[in-house]
PDB file of C-alpha atoms in Angstrom:
ATOM      1  CA  MET A   1      12.721  -5.142  -4.215  1.00  0.00           C
ATOM      2  CA  ALA A   2      15.482  -7.352  -4.531  1.00  0.00           C
ATOM      3  CA  LEU A   3      13.796  -9.201  -7.731  1.00  0.00           C
ATOM      4  CA  VAL A   4      13.330  -5.558  -9.332  1.00  0.00           C
ATOM      5  CA  PHE A   5      16.920  -4.747  -8.792  1.00  0.00           C
ATOM      6  CA  LEU A   6      18.153  -8.085 -10.356  1.00  0.00           C
ATOM      7  CA  LEU A   7      15.955  -7.751 -13.320  1.00  0.00           C
ATOM      8  CA  LEU A   8      17.107  -4.051 -14.125  1.00  0.00           C
ATOM      9  CA  LEU A   9      20.665  -5.262 -13.413  1.00  0.00           C
ATOM     10  CA  THR A  10      20.385  -7.887 -15.804  1.00  0.00           C
ATOM     11  CA  GLN A  11      18.834  -5.517 -18.470  1.00  0.00           C
ATOM     12  CA  VAL A  12      21.558  -2.917 -18.104  1.00  0.00           C
ATOM     13  CA  GLY A  13      24.214  -5.807 -18.185  1.00  0.00           C
ATOM     14  CA  ALA A  14      22.698  -7.000 -21.433  1.00  0.00           C
ATOM     15  CA  ARG A  15      22.719  -3.698 -23.125  1.00  0.00           C
ATOM     16  CA  LEU A  16      26.224  -2.837 -21.895  1.00  0.00           C
ATOM     17  CA  ALA A  17      27.472  -6.233 -23.381  1.00  0.00           C
ATOM     18  CA  GLY A  18      25.843  -5.449 -26.761  1.00  0.00           C
ATOM     19  CA  THR A  19      23.753  -8.634 -26.608  1.00  0.00           C
ATOM     20  CA  ALA A  20      19.841  -8.515 -27.283  1.00  0.00           C
ATOM     21  CA  ALA A  21      18.031  -6.836 -24.520  1.00  0.00           C
ATOM     22  CA  PHE A  22      15.240  -8.505 -22.833  1.00  0.00           C
ATOM     23  CA  GLY A  23      11.951  -6.981 -23.984  1.00  0.00           C
ATOM     24  CA  TRP A  24       9.941  -8.197 -21.074  1.00  0.00           C
ATOM     25  CA  VAL A  25      12.265  -7.049 -18.177  1.00  0.00           C
ATOM     26  CA  GLU A  26      11.135  -3.279 -18.013  1.00  0.00           C
ATOM     27  CA  GLU A  27       7.485  -4.380 -17.982  1.00  0.00           C
ATOM     28  CA  ALA A  28       8.121  -7.009 -15.192  1.00  0.00           C
ATOM     29  CA  ALA A  29      10.054  -4.578 -13.081  1.00  0.00           C
ATOM     30  CA  ARG A  30       7.401  -1.936 -13.562  1.00  0.00           C
ATOM     31  CA  TYR A  31       4.654  -4.323 -12.523  1.00  0.00           C
ATOM     32  CA  LEU A  32       6.551  -5.760  -9.405  1.00  0.00           C
ATOM     33  CA  PHE A  33       7.251  -2.293  -8.515  1.00  0.00           C
ATOM     34  CA  ILE A  34       3.449  -1.353  -8.382  1.00  0.00           C
ATOM     35  CA  TRP A  35       2.926  -4.459  -6.157  1.00  0.00           C
ATOM     36  CA  LEU A  36       5.740  -3.392  -4.119  1.00  0.00           C
ATOM     37  CA  VAL A  37       4.281   0.096  -3.401  1.00  0.00           C
ATOM     38  CA  PHE A  38       0.614  -1.295  -2.685  1.00  0.00           C
ATOM     39  CA  LEU A  39       1.848  -4.028  -0.313  1.00  0.00           C
ATOM     40  CA  GLY A  40       4.099  -1.634   1.537  1.00  0.00           C
ATOM     41  CA  SER A  41       1.223   0.925   1.988  1.00  0.00           C
ATOM     42  CA  GLY A  42      -0.394  -1.543   4.156  1.00  0.00           C
ATOM     43  CA  PHE A  43       2.585  -1.902   6.385  1.00  0.00           C
ATOM     44  CA  ALA A  44       3.034   1.672   6.276  1.00  0.00           C
ATOM     45  CA  VAL A  45      -0.293   2.259   7.860  1.00  0.00           C
ATOM     46  CA  ARG A  46       0.493  -0.210  10.576  1.00  0.00           C
ATOM     47  CA  ARG A  47       3.545   2.000  11.404  1.00  0.00           C
ATOM     48  CA  GLY A  48       1.872   5.433  11.180  1.00  0.00           C
ATOM     49  CA  GLY A  49       4.235   6.157   8.123  1.00  0.00           C
ATOM     50  CA  HIS A  50       1.699   7.796   5.845  1.00  0.00           C
ATOM     51  CA  ILE A  51       1.994  11.408   5.071  1.00  0.00           C
ATOM     52  CA  LEU A  52      -1.611  12.066   6.604  1.00  0.00           C
ATOM     53  CA  ALA A  53      -0.510  10.299   9.773  1.00  0.00           C
ATOM     54  CA  ASP A  54       2.825  11.834  10.066  1.00  0.00           C
ATOM     55  CA  ILE A  55       1.853  15.577   9.496  1.00  0.00           C
ATOM     56  CA  LEU A  56      -1.154  15.508  11.638  1.00  0.00           C
ATOM     57  CA  ARG A  57      -0.105  12.984  14.460  1.00  0.00           C
ATOM     58  CA  PRO A  58      -0.054  14.576  17.565  1.00  0.00           C
ATOM     59  CA  LYS A  59       3.065  14.041  19.949  1.00  0.00           C
ATOM     60  CA  SER A  60       1.090  14.080  23.035  1.00  0.00           C
ATOM     61  CA  ASP A  61      -0.424  10.969  24.805  1.00  0.00           C
ATOM     62  CA  HIS A  62      -3.522  12.786  25.943  1.00  0.00           C
ATOM     63  CA  VAL A  63      -6.873  11.312  25.384  1.00  0.00           C
ATOM     64  CA  LEU A  64      -8.087  13.976  23.081  1.00  0.00           C
ATOM     65  CA  ALA A  65      -4.722  13.122  21.076  1.00  0.00           C
ATOM     66  CA  LYS A  66      -5.738   9.575  21.028  1.00  0.00           C
ATOM     67  CA  CYS A  67      -9.206  10.518  19.679  1.00  0.00           C
ATOM     68  CA  TRP A  68      -7.708  12.633  17.019  1.00  0.00           C
ATOM     69  CA  LEU A  69      -5.568   9.705  15.887  1.00  0.00           C
ATOM     70  CA  ILE A  70      -8.839   7.491  15.743  1.00  0.00           C
ATOM     71  CA  VAL A  71     -10.191  10.233  13.487  1.00  0.00           C
ATOM     72  CA  LEU A  72      -7.149   9.968  11.272  1.00  0.00           C
ATOM     73  CA  GLU A  73      -7.313   6.158  11.095  1.00  0.00           C
ATOM     74  CA  SER A  74     -10.898   6.458  10.270  1.00  0.00           C
ATOM     75  CA  ILE A  75      -9.822   8.626   7.369  1.00  0.00           C
ATOM     76  CA  ILE A  76      -7.488   5.792   6.284  1.00  0.00           C
ATOM     77  CA  VAL A  77     -10.318   3.298   6.526  1.00  0.00           C
ATOM     78  CA  THR A  78     -12.631   5.398   4.337  1.00  0.00           C
ATOM     79  CA  VAL A  79      -9.809   5.767   1.551  1.00  0.00           C
ATOM     80  CA  SER A  80      -9.100   2.101   1.942  1.00  0.00           C
ATOM     81  CA  LEU A  81     -12.706   1.055   1.343  1.00  0.00           C
ATOM     82  CA  GLY A  82     -12.927   3.254  -1.690  1.00  0.00           C
ATOM     83  CA  MET A  83      -9.470   1.697  -2.980  1.00  0.00           C
ATOM     84  CA  LEU A  84     -10.709  -1.739  -2.428  1.00  0.00           C
ATOM     85  CA  TRP A  85     -14.071  -0.978  -4.370  1.00  0.00           C
ATOM     86  CA  TYR A  86     -12.422   0.882  -7.243  1.00  0.00           C
ATOM     87  CA  GLY A  87      -9.523  -1.599  -7.278  1.00  0.00           C
ATOM     88  CA  GLY A  88     -11.984  -4.518  -7.518  1.00  0.00           C
ATOM     89  CA  TRP A  89     -13.755  -2.722 -10.268  1.00  0.00           C
ATOM     90  CA  LEU A  90     -10.313  -1.944 -11.998  1.00  0.00           C
ATOM     91  CA  THR A  91      -9.286  -5.534 -11.701  1.00  0.00           C
ATOM     92  CA  SER A  92     -12.345  -6.693 -13.347  1.00  0.00           C
ATOM     93  CA  VAL A  93     -12.365  -4.412 -16.228  1.00  0.00           C
ATOM     94  CA  SER A  94      -8.638  -4.894 -17.221  1.00  0.00           C
ATOM     95  CA  SER A  95      -9.021  -8.615 -17.069  1.00  0.00           C
ATOM     96  CA  ASN A  96      -9.786  -8.585 -20.930  1.00  0.00           C
ATOM     97  CA  THR A  97      -6.726  -6.863 -21.845  1.00  0.00           C
ATOM     98  CA  SER A  98      -3.154  -8.374 -21.767  1.00  0.00           C
ATOM     99  CA  MET A  99       0.345  -7.086 -21.061  1.00  0.00           C
ATOM    100  CA  VAL A 100       2.397  -6.010 -23.993  1.00  0.00           C
ATOM    101  CA  SER A 101       5.411  -8.196 -23.562  1.00  0.00           C
ATOM    102  CA  ILE A 102       4.616 -10.700 -20.969  1.00  0.00           C
ATOM    103  CA  GLU A 103       1.344 -11.797 -22.431  1.00  0.00           C
ATOM    104  CA  MET A 104      -0.535 -12.218 -19.152  1.00  0.00           C
ATOM    105  CA  SER A 105      -3.644 -10.569 -18.183  1.00  0.00           C
ATOM    106  CA  MET A 106      -3.499  -7.074 -16.875  1.00  0.00           C
ATOM    107  CA  ALA A 107      -5.588  -8.058 -13.956  1.00  0.00           C
ATOM    108  CA  TYR A 108      -2.602  -9.351 -12.157  1.00  0.00           C
ATOM    109  CA  ARG A 109      -1.176  -5.855 -12.310  1.00  0.00           C
ATOM    110  CA  SER A 110      -4.277  -4.215 -11.137  1.00  0.00           C
ATOM    111  CA  ALA A 111      -5.019  -6.503  -8.453  1.00  0.00           C
ATOM    112  CA  ALA A 112      -2.403  -4.954  -6.651  1.00  0.00           C
ATOM    113  CA  VAL A 113      -4.572  -2.042  -5.849  1.00  0.00           C
ATOM    114  CA  PRO A 114      -7.375  -3.989  -3.986  1.00  0.00           C
ATOM    115  CA  VAL A 115      -4.822  -6.305  -2.051  1.00  0.00           C
ATOM    116  CA  GLY A 116      -3.025  -3.176  -0.858  1.00  0.00           C
ATOM    117  CA  ALA A 117      -6.081  -1.538   0.070  1.00  0.00           C
ATOM    118  CA  ALA A 118      -7.254  -4.633   1.916  1.00  0.00           C
ATOM    119  CA  ILE A 119      -4.218  -4.676   4.063  1.00  0.00           C
ATOM    120  CA  MET A 120      -4.357  -0.894   4.650  1.00  0.00           C
ATOM    121  CA  LEU A 121      -7.858  -1.585   5.899  1.00  0.00           C
ATOM    122  CA  LEU A 122      -6.779  -4.383   8.086  1.00  0.00           C
ATOM    123  CA  MET A 123      -3.720  -2.593   9.541  1.00  0.00           C
ATOM    124  CA  SER A 124      -5.739   0.722  10.254  1.00  0.00           C
ATOM    125  CA  LEU A 125      -8.590  -1.188  11.990  1.00  0.00           C
ATOM    126  CA  ALA A 126      -5.818  -2.729  14.053  1.00  0.00           C
ATOM    127  CA  ASN A 127      -4.567   0.588  14.992  1.00  0.00           C
ATOM    128  CA  ILE A 128      -7.999   1.787  16.000  1.00  0.00           C
ATOM    129  CA  VAL A 129      -8.496  -1.285  18.218  1.00  0.00           C
ATOM    130  CA  ALA A 130      -5.099  -0.639  19.840  1.00  0.00           C
ATOM    131  CA  LEU A 131      -5.785   2.970  20.525  1.00  0.00           C
ATOM    132  CA  VAL A 132      -9.408   2.189  22.127  1.00  0.00           C
ATOM    133  CA  GLY A 133      -7.388  -0.376  24.370  1.00  0.00           C
ATOM    134  CA  ARG A 134      -5.045   2.280  25.101  1.00  0.00           C
ATOM    135  CA  MET A 135      -7.841   4.711  25.901  1.00  0.00           C
ATOM    136  CA  ARG A 136      -9.437   2.172  28.170  1.00  0.00           C
ATOM    137  CA  ARG A 137      -6.360   1.619  30.175  1.00  0.00           C
ATOM    138  CA  ALA A 138      -5.582   5.303  30.506  1.00  0.00           C
ATOM    139  CA  ASP A 139      -5.412   7.046  33.984  1.00  0.00           C
ATOM    140  CA  PRO A 140      -8.750   8.653  34.703  1.00  0.00           C
ATOM    141  CA  ALA A 141      -6.914  11.752  35.769  1.00  0.00           C
ATOM    142  CA  GLU A 142      -6.063  12.275  32.008  1.00  0.00           C
ATOM    143  CA  LEU A 143      -9.641  12.832  31.153  1.00  0.00           C
TER     144      LEU A 143
END
C-alpha cells in the first residue's frame, strides 16, 4: 500500500511541478492495487472479515453455531476453488498480451487471482480445522 501511495504521490507531484508525468505510474499503481486486494482477501478469510462471514456469523459459541461456521467456510472453500481454476485459466490466456506502458506480460497482473484464491483456500481450510478442534474439545453438555 505504501508503494502505491508513493507512486501516486510522485505522479501528482510531477503534474503539479509542470514536468512531464510518468506514463507508467498509473498503470503500475493499478496493478499493485489489484495484487493488494487479492492478497488481502486471503488474510481477511483467516480473520473472518469477509462480508459473507460477517453478516451470517453467529455470536453464540454453541455447537450448532460452530457447525454453521463450518458451512460458511465450506462456501468460501468452494468459491476459492472456482477462483483458483478460473484465475489459472485467465493467467494462461492473458500471457500473450502485454501491459500498455510497462511492457510486461498481462499474466503478472492476472496471477493475482489464483494466488489470492490459493491463500483464501488455505486460510479457510485452517479455519475449518480450528473449528473442528474446538468442537472436539467442547463440553458434552453443549450438545
